[in-house]
CSV table of C-alpha atoms and ligand atoms in Angstrom, one decimal:
chain,number,residue,atom,x,y,z
S,1,MET,CA,141.6,80.6,116.3
S,2,ASN,CA,140.0,78.2,113.7
S,3,ASN,CA,138.7,79.7,110.7
S,4,LYS,CA,137.2,76.8,108.9
S,5,PRO,CA,133.8,77.3,107.8
S,6,GLU,CA,132.2,75.2,110.1
S,7,ALA,CA,133.7,77.1,113.0
S,8,LEU,CA,133.3,80.1,111.8
S,9,ILE,CA,129.7,79.6,111.1
S,10,TYR,CA,129.1,78.5,114.8
S,11,ARG,CA,130.6,81.6,116.4
S,12,ALA,CA,128.4,83.5,113.8
S,13,LEU,CA,125.6,82.0,115.3
S,14,ASP,CA,126.3,82.1,118.7
S,15,THR,CA,126.6,85.8,118.5
S,16,PHE,CA,123.0,86.1,116.1
S,17,SER,CA,119.7,87.5,116.9
S,18,ILE,CA,117.4,89.0,115.3
S,19,GLU,CA,114.0,90.5,116.7
S,20,LEU,CA,109.8,90.1,115.6
S,21,PRO,CA,107.6,92.6,114.8
S,22,SER,CA,104.5,92.0,117.0
S,23,TRP,CA,102.5,93.7,114.5
S,24,GLY,CA,103.9,90.3,111.7
S,25,PHE,CA,101.7,87.7,113.1
S,26,ALA,CA,98.5,89.9,112.8
S,27,ASN,CA,95.9,89.7,110.7
S,28,THR,CA,97.4,93.0,107.9
S,29,GLY,CA,96.7,93.9,104.3
S,30,THR,CA,97.4,96.2,101.8
S,31,ARG,CA,95.0,98.9,101.0
S,32,PHE,CA,92.9,96.5,98.9
S,33,GLY,CA,92.3,94.3,101.6
S,34,LYS,CA,92.8,91.8,103.6
S,35,PHE,CA,92.6,88.1,104.1
S,36,ILE,CA,92.0,86.9,107.3
S,37,GLN,CA,93.9,83.7,108.5
S,38,VAL,CA,92.0,82.5,111.6
S,39,ALA,CA,95.3,81.5,113.6
S,40,ALA,CA,96.4,84.9,113.3
S,41,ALA,CA,97.8,86.9,116.6
S,42,ILE,CA,94.8,89.3,118.1
S,43,THR,CA,95.7,90.0,121.1
S,44,VAL,CA,99.3,91.1,123.1
S,45,GLU,CA,99.2,88.0,124.7
S,46,ASP,CA,98.6,85.5,121.3
S,47,LYS,CA,101.9,87.7,120.0
S,48,PHE,CA,103.6,86.7,122.8
S,49,SER,CA,102.9,83.2,123.0
S,50,ASP,CA,103.7,83.4,118.9
S,51,ALA,CA,106.8,84.9,119.0
S,52,GLY,CA,107.5,82.1,122.1
S,53,GLN,CA,106.8,79.6,119.7
S,54,VAL,CA,109.2,80.7,117.4
S,55,HIS,CA,112.2,81.4,119.5
S,56,ALA,CA,111.5,78.3,120.6
S,57,LEU,CA,112.1,76.6,117.6
S,58,THR,CA,114.9,78.8,116.5
S,59,GLY,CA,116.7,79.9,119.7
S,60,THR,CA,117.8,83.2,118.2
S,61,CYS,CA,114.2,85.7,118.5
S,62,PRO,CA,114.3,86.4,122.2
S,63,THR,CA,113.0,89.9,121.5
S,64,VAL,CA,109.4,91.0,120.6
S,65,ALA,CA,109.3,94.7,118.6
S,66,LEU,CA,106.2,96.4,120.0
S,67,HIS,CA,103.7,98.7,118.7
S,68,SER,CA,101.7,101.2,120.6
S,69,LEU,CA,98.9,101.3,119.5
S,70,TRP,CA,98.4,98.4,118.9
S,71,ASP,CA,100.4,96.9,121.7
S,72,PHE,CA,99.6,99.1,124.6
S,73,PRO,CA,97.2,101.4,124.0
S,74,ASN,CA,96.8,102.6,127.2
S,75,GLY,CA,100.0,103.5,127.3
S,76,LEU,CA,102.2,103.1,131.0
S,77,GLU,CA,99.2,101.1,132.1
S,78,ASP,CA,99.5,98.3,130.0
S,79,VAL,CA,102.9,97.8,131.0
S,80,ALA,CA,102.2,94.9,133.9
S,81,HIS,CA,100.5,92.4,131.3
S,82,VAL,CA,103.3,92.9,128.7
S,83,GLN,CA,105.4,91.9,131.2
S,84,ARG,CA,103.7,89.0,132.6
S,85,TRP,CA,103.3,87.9,128.9
S,86,ALA,CA,107.1,88.2,128.1
S,87,GLU,CA,107.4,86.0,131.5
S,88,LYS,CA,105.0,83.5,130.5
S,89,TYR,CA,106.2,83.0,127.4
S,90,GLY,CA,110.0,83.8,127.4
S,91,VAL,CA,110.1,86.5,125.1
S,92,ARG,CA,111.4,89.8,126.2
S,93,PRO,CA,109.7,93.1,124.2
S,94,GLY,CA,112.3,94.9,122.4
S,95,SER,CA,112.0,98.1,120.6
S,96,ILE,CA,109.3,100.3,121.6
S,97,ASN,CA,107.9,101.9,118.4
S,98,PRO,CA,105.7,104.6,119.1
S,99,ASN,CA,102.1,105.3,116.4
S,100,VAL,CA,101.7,108.6,115.2
S,101,PHE,CA,100.3,107.8,112.2
S,102,GLN,CA,97.1,106.1,112.3
S,103,ASP,CA,95.2,108.5,114.1
S,104,GLN,CA,93.5,111.2,112.6
S,105,GLU,CA,95.2,114.6,113.7
S,106,TYR,CA,98.4,113.5,111.6
S,107,LYS,CA,96.6,114.0,108.8
S,108,TYR,CA,99.2,116.7,108.0
S,109,GLY,CA,101.3,115.3,110.1
S,110,SER,CA,102.8,114.3,113.3
S,111,LEU,CA,105.6,116.0,114.9
S,112,GLY,CA,106.1,118.0,111.1
S,113,ASN,CA,102.2,119.7,111.8
S,114,PRO,CA,101.8,123.1,110.6
S,115,ASP,CA,99.8,122.7,114.1
S,116,ALA,CA,101.6,123.5,117.0
S,117,ALA,CA,98.8,121.3,119.4
S,118,THR,CA,99.7,117.9,117.4
S,119,ARG,CA,102.8,118.3,117.0
S,120,LYS,CA,102.7,118.2,120.7
S,121,ARG,CA,100.1,115.8,121.1
S,122,ALA,CA,102.7,113.7,119.0
S,123,LEU,CA,105.4,114.8,121.0
S,124,ASP,CA,103.6,113.6,124.7
S,125,HIS,CA,102.4,110.4,122.6
S,126,ILE,CA,106.6,109.4,122.0
S,127,LEU,CA,107.5,110.7,125.5
S,128,GLU,CA,105.1,107.9,127.0
S,129,CYS,CA,106.6,105.8,124.9
S,130,VAL,CA,110.1,106.5,125.8
S,131,ALA,CA,108.7,106.0,129.7
S,132,VAL,CA,106.7,102.7,129.1
S,133,ALA,CA,110.2,101.5,127.3
S,134,ASP,CA,112.1,102.8,130.9
S,135,SER,CA,109.2,100.8,132.5
S,136,LEU,CA,110.2,97.4,130.6
S,137,ASN,CA,113.8,98.1,130.3
S,138,CYS,CA,113.2,98.4,126.8
S,139,ARG,CA,116.3,100.0,124.9
S,140,ASP,CA,115.4,101.2,121.7
S,141,ILE,CA,112.7,103.6,120.7
S,142,SER,CA,112.4,103.0,117.0
S,143,LEU,CA,110.6,105.9,115.6
S,144,TRP,CA,109.2,105.9,112.1
S,145,PHE,CA,106.5,109.2,110.8
S,146,ALA,CA,104.8,108.8,108.5
S,147,ASP,CA,104.5,112.2,107.7
S,148,GLY,CA,105.1,114.2,104.7
S,149,SER,CA,103.1,115.7,101.5
S,150,ASN,CA,101.1,114.8,98.2
S,151,TYR,CA,101.3,118.0,96.3
S,152,PRO,CA,104.3,120.8,95.2
S,153,GLY,CA,103.8,123.8,97.1
S,154,THR,CA,101.2,122.4,99.9
S,155,GLN,CA,103.9,122.2,103.0
S,156,SER,CA,107.2,124.6,103.8
S,157,ILE,CA,109.4,121.3,104.1
S,158,ARG,CA,112.3,123.6,105.9
S,159,ASN,CA,109.5,124.5,108.8
S,160,ARG,CA,108.6,120.7,109.0
S,161,ILE,CA,112.3,119.9,109.7
S,162,GLU,CA,112.8,122.8,112.6
S,163,TRP,CA,109.8,121.1,114.2
S,164,PHE,CA,111.5,117.8,113.9
S,165,GLU,CA,114.9,118.8,114.8
S,166,GLU,CA,112.7,120.8,118.0
S,167,ALA,CA,110.7,117.9,119.5
S,168,LEU,CA,113.6,115.1,118.5
S,169,ARG,CA,116.4,117.1,121.1
S,170,LYS,CA,113.1,116.8,123.4
S,171,VAL,CA,112.7,113.0,122.8
S,172,HIS,CA,116.2,112.1,123.4
S,173,ALA,CA,117.1,114.4,126.5
S,174,SER,CA,113.9,112.3,127.9
S,175,LEU,CA,115.9,109.4,127.4
S,176,ASN,CA,117.7,107.2,130.5
S,177,PRO,CA,121.0,106.0,129.7
S,178,LYS,CA,120.8,102.8,128.4
S,179,GLN,CA,118.1,103.7,126.1
S,180,ARG,CA,118.9,105.0,122.3
S,181,LEU,CA,116.5,106.3,119.5
S,182,LEU,CA,116.4,104.7,115.8
S,183,ILE,CA,115.5,107.3,113.5
S,184,GLU,CA,113.4,105.0,110.5
S,185,TYR,CA,113.7,107.0,107.3
S,186,LYS,CA,111.4,106.2,104.4
S,187,PRO,CA,111.6,107.6,100.6
S,188,PHE,CA,107.9,107.5,99.9
S,189,GLU,CA,104.1,106.0,101.0
S,190,PRO,CA,101.9,106.9,102.8
S,191,ALA,CA,102.9,110.7,101.2
S,192,PHE,CA,103.7,110.4,97.7
S,193,TYR,CA,105.3,114.0,97.1
S,194,HIS,CA,107.8,114.8,100.0
S,195,THR,CA,108.3,112.5,102.9
S,196,ASP,CA,110.3,114.3,105.8
S,197,ILE,CA,113.0,111.9,106.3
S,198,ALA,CA,113.5,110.7,102.9
S,199,ASP,CA,116.3,109.1,102.9
S,200,TRP,CA,119.9,108.3,105.1
S,201,GLY,CA,121.0,111.9,104.9
S,202,MET,CA,118.4,113.4,106.7
S,203,ALA,CA,117.9,110.4,109.3
S,204,LEU,CA,121.7,111.3,109.9
S,205,LEU,CA,121.3,114.9,109.9
S,206,LEU,CA,118.5,114.8,112.4
S,207,ALA,CA,119.7,111.2,114.6
S,208,ARG,CA,123.1,114.2,115.2
S,209,ASN,CA,121.5,116.9,116.0
S,210,SER,CA,119.1,114.9,118.8
S,211,GLY,CA,121.9,113.8,120.6
S,212,PRO,CA,124.8,111.0,120.8
S,213,ARG,CA,122.4,108.6,121.7
S,214,ALA,CA,120.1,108.9,118.1
S,215,TYR,CA,121.2,106.2,115.6
S,216,VAL,CA,119.8,105.7,111.9
S,217,LEU,CA,117.4,103.1,111.1
S,218,VAL,CA,117.5,101.2,108.1
S,219,ASP,CA,114.6,99.4,106.1
S,220,THR,CA,115.6,97.4,103.5
S,221,GLY,CA,112.0,98.5,101.7
S,222,HIS,CA,112.7,102.1,102.2
S,223,HIS,CA,114.4,102.2,99.3
S,224,TYR,CA,114.4,102.8,95.5
S,225,GLN,CA,115.1,100.2,93.2
S,226,ALA,CA,118.7,101.1,92.0
S,227,GLN,CA,120.3,102.9,95.4
S,228,ASN,CA,122.9,100.7,96.6
S,229,ILE,CA,121.7,100.0,100.0
S,230,GLU,CA,125.1,98.4,100.9
S,231,GLN,CA,126.9,101.3,100.3
S,232,ILE,CA,124.0,103.1,103.0
S,233,VAL,CA,125.2,100.7,105.6
S,234,ALA,CA,128.9,101.5,104.6
S,235,TRP,CA,128.5,104.8,105.5
S,236,LEU,CA,126.5,104.8,108.3
S,237,LEU,CA,129.1,102.0,109.6
S,238,TYR,CA,131.8,104.2,109.1
S,239,HIS,CA,130.5,107.2,110.9
S,240,GLN,CA,129.0,105.0,113.8
S,241,ALA,CA,125.5,106.1,113.3
S,242,ILE,CA,123.7,102.6,112.4
S,243,GLY,CA,121.3,101.7,114.7
S,244,GLY,CA,119.4,98.6,113.7
S,245,PHE,CA,118.0,97.4,110.5
S,246,HIS,CA,114.1,96.4,109.8
S,247,PHE,CA,114.9,93.6,107.5
S,248,ASN,CA,112.4,91.8,104.6
S,249,ASP,CA,112.3,91.9,100.8
S,250,ARG,CA,110.7,93.5,98.1
S,251,ARG,CA,110.8,93.6,94.2
S,252,TYR,CA,109.1,96.7,93.7
S,253,ALA,CA,108.5,99.3,97.0
S,254,ASP,CA,108.0,98.4,100.2
S,255,ASP,CA,106.7,95.5,99.6
S,256,ASP,CA,107.3,93.5,103.0
S,257,LEU,CA,107.8,90.3,101.7
S,258,THR,CA,110.0,87.7,103.9
S,259,VAL,CA,113.4,88.0,103.3
S,260,GLY,CA,115.8,86.8,101.3
S,261,SER,CA,112.3,85.2,98.9
S,262,ILE,CA,113.1,88.0,96.1
S,263,ASP,CA,117.1,89.1,96.5
S,264,PRO,CA,119.3,86.5,99.2
S,265,TYR,CA,122.2,88.2,97.6
S,266,GLN,CA,121.3,91.8,98.7
S,267,ILE,CA,120.6,90.6,102.4
S,268,PHE,CA,124.1,88.7,102.2
S,269,ARG,CA,126.2,91.8,100.7
S,270,ILE,CA,124.7,93.3,103.8
S,271,PHE,CA,126.0,90.9,106.2
S,272,HIS,CA,129.4,91.5,104.5
S,273,GLU,CA,129.8,95.2,105.3
S,274,ILE,CA,128.5,94.7,109.0
S,275,HIS,CA,131.3,91.2,109.0
S,276,SER,CA,133.9,93.3,107.5
S,277,TYR,CA,133.9,95.9,110.3
S,278,ALA,CA,133.9,93.9,112.7
S,279,TRP,CA,136.7,92.4,111.5
S,280,GLU,CA,138.2,95.2,110.1
S,281,THR,CA,137.8,97.1,113.4
S,282,GLY,CA,138.4,94.3,115.7
S,283,GLY,CA,134.9,94.7,117.4
S,284,SER,CA,131.1,94.0,116.3
S,285,PRO,CA,128.6,97.1,115.5
S,286,ASP,CA,126.2,97.8,118.2
S,287,VAL,CA,123.7,96.6,115.4
S,288,ALA,CA,119.9,95.8,116.6
S,289,TYR,CA,118.6,93.1,113.6
S,290,MET,CA,114.9,93.1,113.6
S,291,VAL,CA,112.5,91.9,111.4
S,292,ASP,CA,109.8,94.3,109.7
S,293,GLN,CA,107.2,92.5,107.1
S,294,SER,CA,103.4,91.9,106.7
S,295,HIS,CA,102.6,88.1,105.7
S,296,ASN,CA,99.4,88.6,103.6
S,297,LEU,CA,99.3,85.8,102.0
S,298,LYS,CA,101.4,83.4,103.3
S,299,GLY,CA,100.5,81.3,107.2
S,300,LYS,CA,102.4,83.6,109.6
S,301,MET,CA,104.1,81.0,111.7
S,302,GLU,CA,105.9,79.2,109.0
S,303,ALA,CA,106.2,82.8,107.2
S,304,MET,CA,108.7,84.5,110.7
S,305,ILE,CA,110.3,80.8,110.8
S,306,GLN,CA,111.1,81.0,107.8
S,307,THR,CA,112.0,84.2,108.0
S,308,VAL,CA,114.5,83.7,110.9
S,309,CYS,CA,116.1,81.0,109.3
S,310,THR,CA,116.8,82.5,106.1
S,311,ALA,CA,118.2,85.2,107.6
S,312,GLN,CA,120.9,83.1,109.5
S,313,GLU,CA,121.6,81.2,106.5
S,314,LEU,CA,122.7,84.7,105.0
S,315,TYR,CA,124.6,85.7,108.3
S,316,ALA,CA,126.4,82.8,108.5
S,317,LYS,CA,127.2,82.6,104.7
S,318,ALA,CA,129.2,86.1,105.3
S,319,ALA,CA,130.7,85.0,108.1
S,320,ILE,CA,133.2,82.8,105.9
S,321,VAL,CA,134.1,85.5,104.1
S,322,ASP,CA,138.2,85.2,103.9
S,323,HIS,CA,138.9,89.2,105.2
S,324,ALA,CA,142.3,89.5,105.1
S,325,HIS,CA,142.7,87.5,101.9
S,326,LEU,CA,139.9,89.8,99.9
S,327,ALA,CA,142.0,93.1,101.7
S,328,SER,CA,144.7,92.0,99.9
S,329,LEU,CA,143.0,91.3,96.9
S,330,GLN,CA,141.1,94.6,96.5
S,331,ARG,CA,144.6,96.3,97.3
S,332,THR,CA,145.6,94.9,94.4
S,333,CYS,CA,142.6,95.5,91.9
S,334,SER,CA,142.1,91.8,91.6
S,335,LEU,CA,138.1,92.1,90.4
S,336,VAL,CA,137.6,88.4,89.9
S,337,GLU,CA,139.0,86.7,92.7
S,338,ALA,CA,138.0,89.5,94.5
S,339,GLU,CA,134.5,89.3,93.3
S,340,GLU,CA,135.4,84.5,93.7
S,341,CYS,CA,136.1,85.4,97.5
S,342,LEU,CA,133.2,86.8,98.0
S,343,ARG,CA,130.4,85.0,96.0
S,344,TYR,CA,132.3,81.1,97.1
S,345,ALA,CA,130.9,82.9,100.3
S,346,PHE,CA,127.3,83.0,99.0
S,347,TRP,CA,127.1,80.0,97.5
S,348,TYR,CA,128.8,77.6,100.7
S,349,ASP,CA,126.2,75.4,101.2
S,350,VAL,CA,125.8,76.4,105.4
S,351,ARG,CA,122.4,74.1,106.2
S,352,PRO,CA,124.5,70.7,107.1
S,353,ALA,CA,126.4,73.1,109.6
S,354,LEU,CA,122.9,75.1,111.0
S,355,ARG,CA,121.3,71.6,111.3
S,356,GLU,CA,124.1,70.6,113.4
S,357,TRP,CA,124.4,74.3,115.3
S,358,ARG,CA,120.8,73.5,116.0
S,359,ARG,CA,121.2,69.7,117.3
S,360,SER,CA,124.2,70.6,119.9
S,361,ARG,CA,122.0,73.4,121.2
S,362,GLY,CA,118.9,71.1,122.2
S,363,LEU,CA,117.0,72.6,119.1
S,364,PRO,CA,114.7,71.5,116.1
S,365,GLU,CA,117.2,71.0,112.9
S,366,GLU,CA,114.4,71.8,110.8
S,367,PRO,CA,112.2,74.4,112.7
S,368,ILE,CA,109.7,74.4,110.3
S,369,GLN,CA,109.1,71.3,110.8
S,370,ALA,CA,108.9,70.8,113.7
S,371,PHE,CA,106.3,73.7,114.1
S,372,ARG,CA,104.6,71.9,111.6
S,373,GLU,CA,104.3,68.6,113.6
S,374,SER,CA,103.7,70.4,117.2
S,375,GLY,CA,100.0,70.8,116.5
S,376,TYR,CA,100.4,74.4,117.8
S,377,LEU,CA,99.5,75.9,114.9
S,378,GLU,CA,95.9,73.8,115.0
S,379,ARG,CA,95.6,75.1,118.6
S,380,ILE,CA,95.7,78.4,118.3
S,381,THR,CA,93.2,77.8,114.8
S,382,ALA,CA,90.9,76.3,117.5
S,383,GLU,CA,91.5,79.0,120.0
S,384,ARG,CA,91.4,82.2,118.0
S,385,ARG,CA,88.8,81.2,115.1
S,386,ASP,CA,86.0,82.7,116.2
S,387,ARG,CA,87.7,85.7,118.0
S,388,ASN,CA,89.4,86.1,113.6
S,389,ALA,CA,85.7,85.9,113.2
S,390,SER,CA,84.8,90.0,113.1
S,391,VAL,CA,87.8,91.1,111.8
S,392,VAL,CA,87.2,93.5,109.0
S,393,THR,CA,88.7,92.5,105.6
S,394,THR,CA,87.7,95.2,102.7
S,395,TYR,CA,90.0,98.7,103.0
S,396,ALA,CA,86.7,100.8,102.0
I,401,LRH,C1,106.8,101.4,108.0
I,401,LRH,C2,107.3,100.5,108.9
I,401,LRH,C3,107.7,101.0,109.9
I,401,LRH,C4,106.2,100.7,110.8
I,401,LRH,C5,105.2,100.1,110.3
I,401,LRH,C6,104.8,98.4,110.4
I,401,LRH,O1,107.0,101.5,106.3
I,401,LRH,O2,108.4,100.6,108.4
I,401,LRH,O3,109.1,100.5,110.9
I,401,LRH,O4,106.2,101.3,111.9
I,401,LRH,O5,106.3,100.1,108.9
I,402,MN,MN1,110.2,99.5,109.1
């Protein structure tokens, strides 16, 4: 086996794919407002068109994550539309994200709500999403819950655990044999006292309680500043409990900035844990790589293409770590040599090999440049300007 860096980079890029979030192409904002981009996607077709463009330019993102109320508000009735757009734009529907956080009835929670009728409605919505996923031949149902409370004493944390366990067991029981449940944790926001699924341990216990095809989803933005995310990844790999990632970057909290824009070494360290696990176990873990970002200022198309290219670079860098050598240095506690072995890979310039890989696959060497020369932005700007004119920008 040729273990020259270029060969390792090629093999890594050939197996690497990352899923794009449909919502990353739409006009999103913060609670302080939304800055409208006239070319932003509005309809599901727009989102498939944009994702198709990014996949055509990078060859690395064949699936689009869909969010129920934003992409198939009519549930199963929208399946045919989605299938048509997927066909037309050459990207498949990926993970299905139920939304039990934006409707008024979820003020005190969804599956964790003290009101049994509200819990039932939330469960029914999720079960419909499982059916939508089944009809779209999607494997992953990706669950994130805003559930929690804002003040001490206002909710029974233990009762809510029981209600989540009860409901998630029913969701797991509704899966077809190929499907998986991904349980995403988040320490806070929008709840600011307790969040029901606040960390990896809570997500892992709920996953294990639900059934064998429930896994933990790690959103890189869902950690306290001081947390060692790659250590959490190592634990979840060790317990074969990791199902996927939502990649983004942050300086403070769940900032949803573009991957590698603040701390590229963080994502590199996560990819290193995965590559070294694969080297040790002789097989790649079954992990779904996904982007979860909201592009409030950057042009949404360029931000997404930049994200995919950065993820390719960081995945390729981590693929050239000499795992056998590093393992021997770790055994002998050769600290500086071991660290230098890892840093050598991080600082290795993989871009010439990446350009060569793209050329050899008939892809543009510089996807962002190719996008700028494609005229796609001008076309969608003309098509969508009027449709975006009526978008509400204010928070209140
Ligand atoms: C919650 C989250 C979740 C999505 C949402 C768009 O912060 O990370 O994954 O449903 O963002
Ligand atoms: Mn997420």
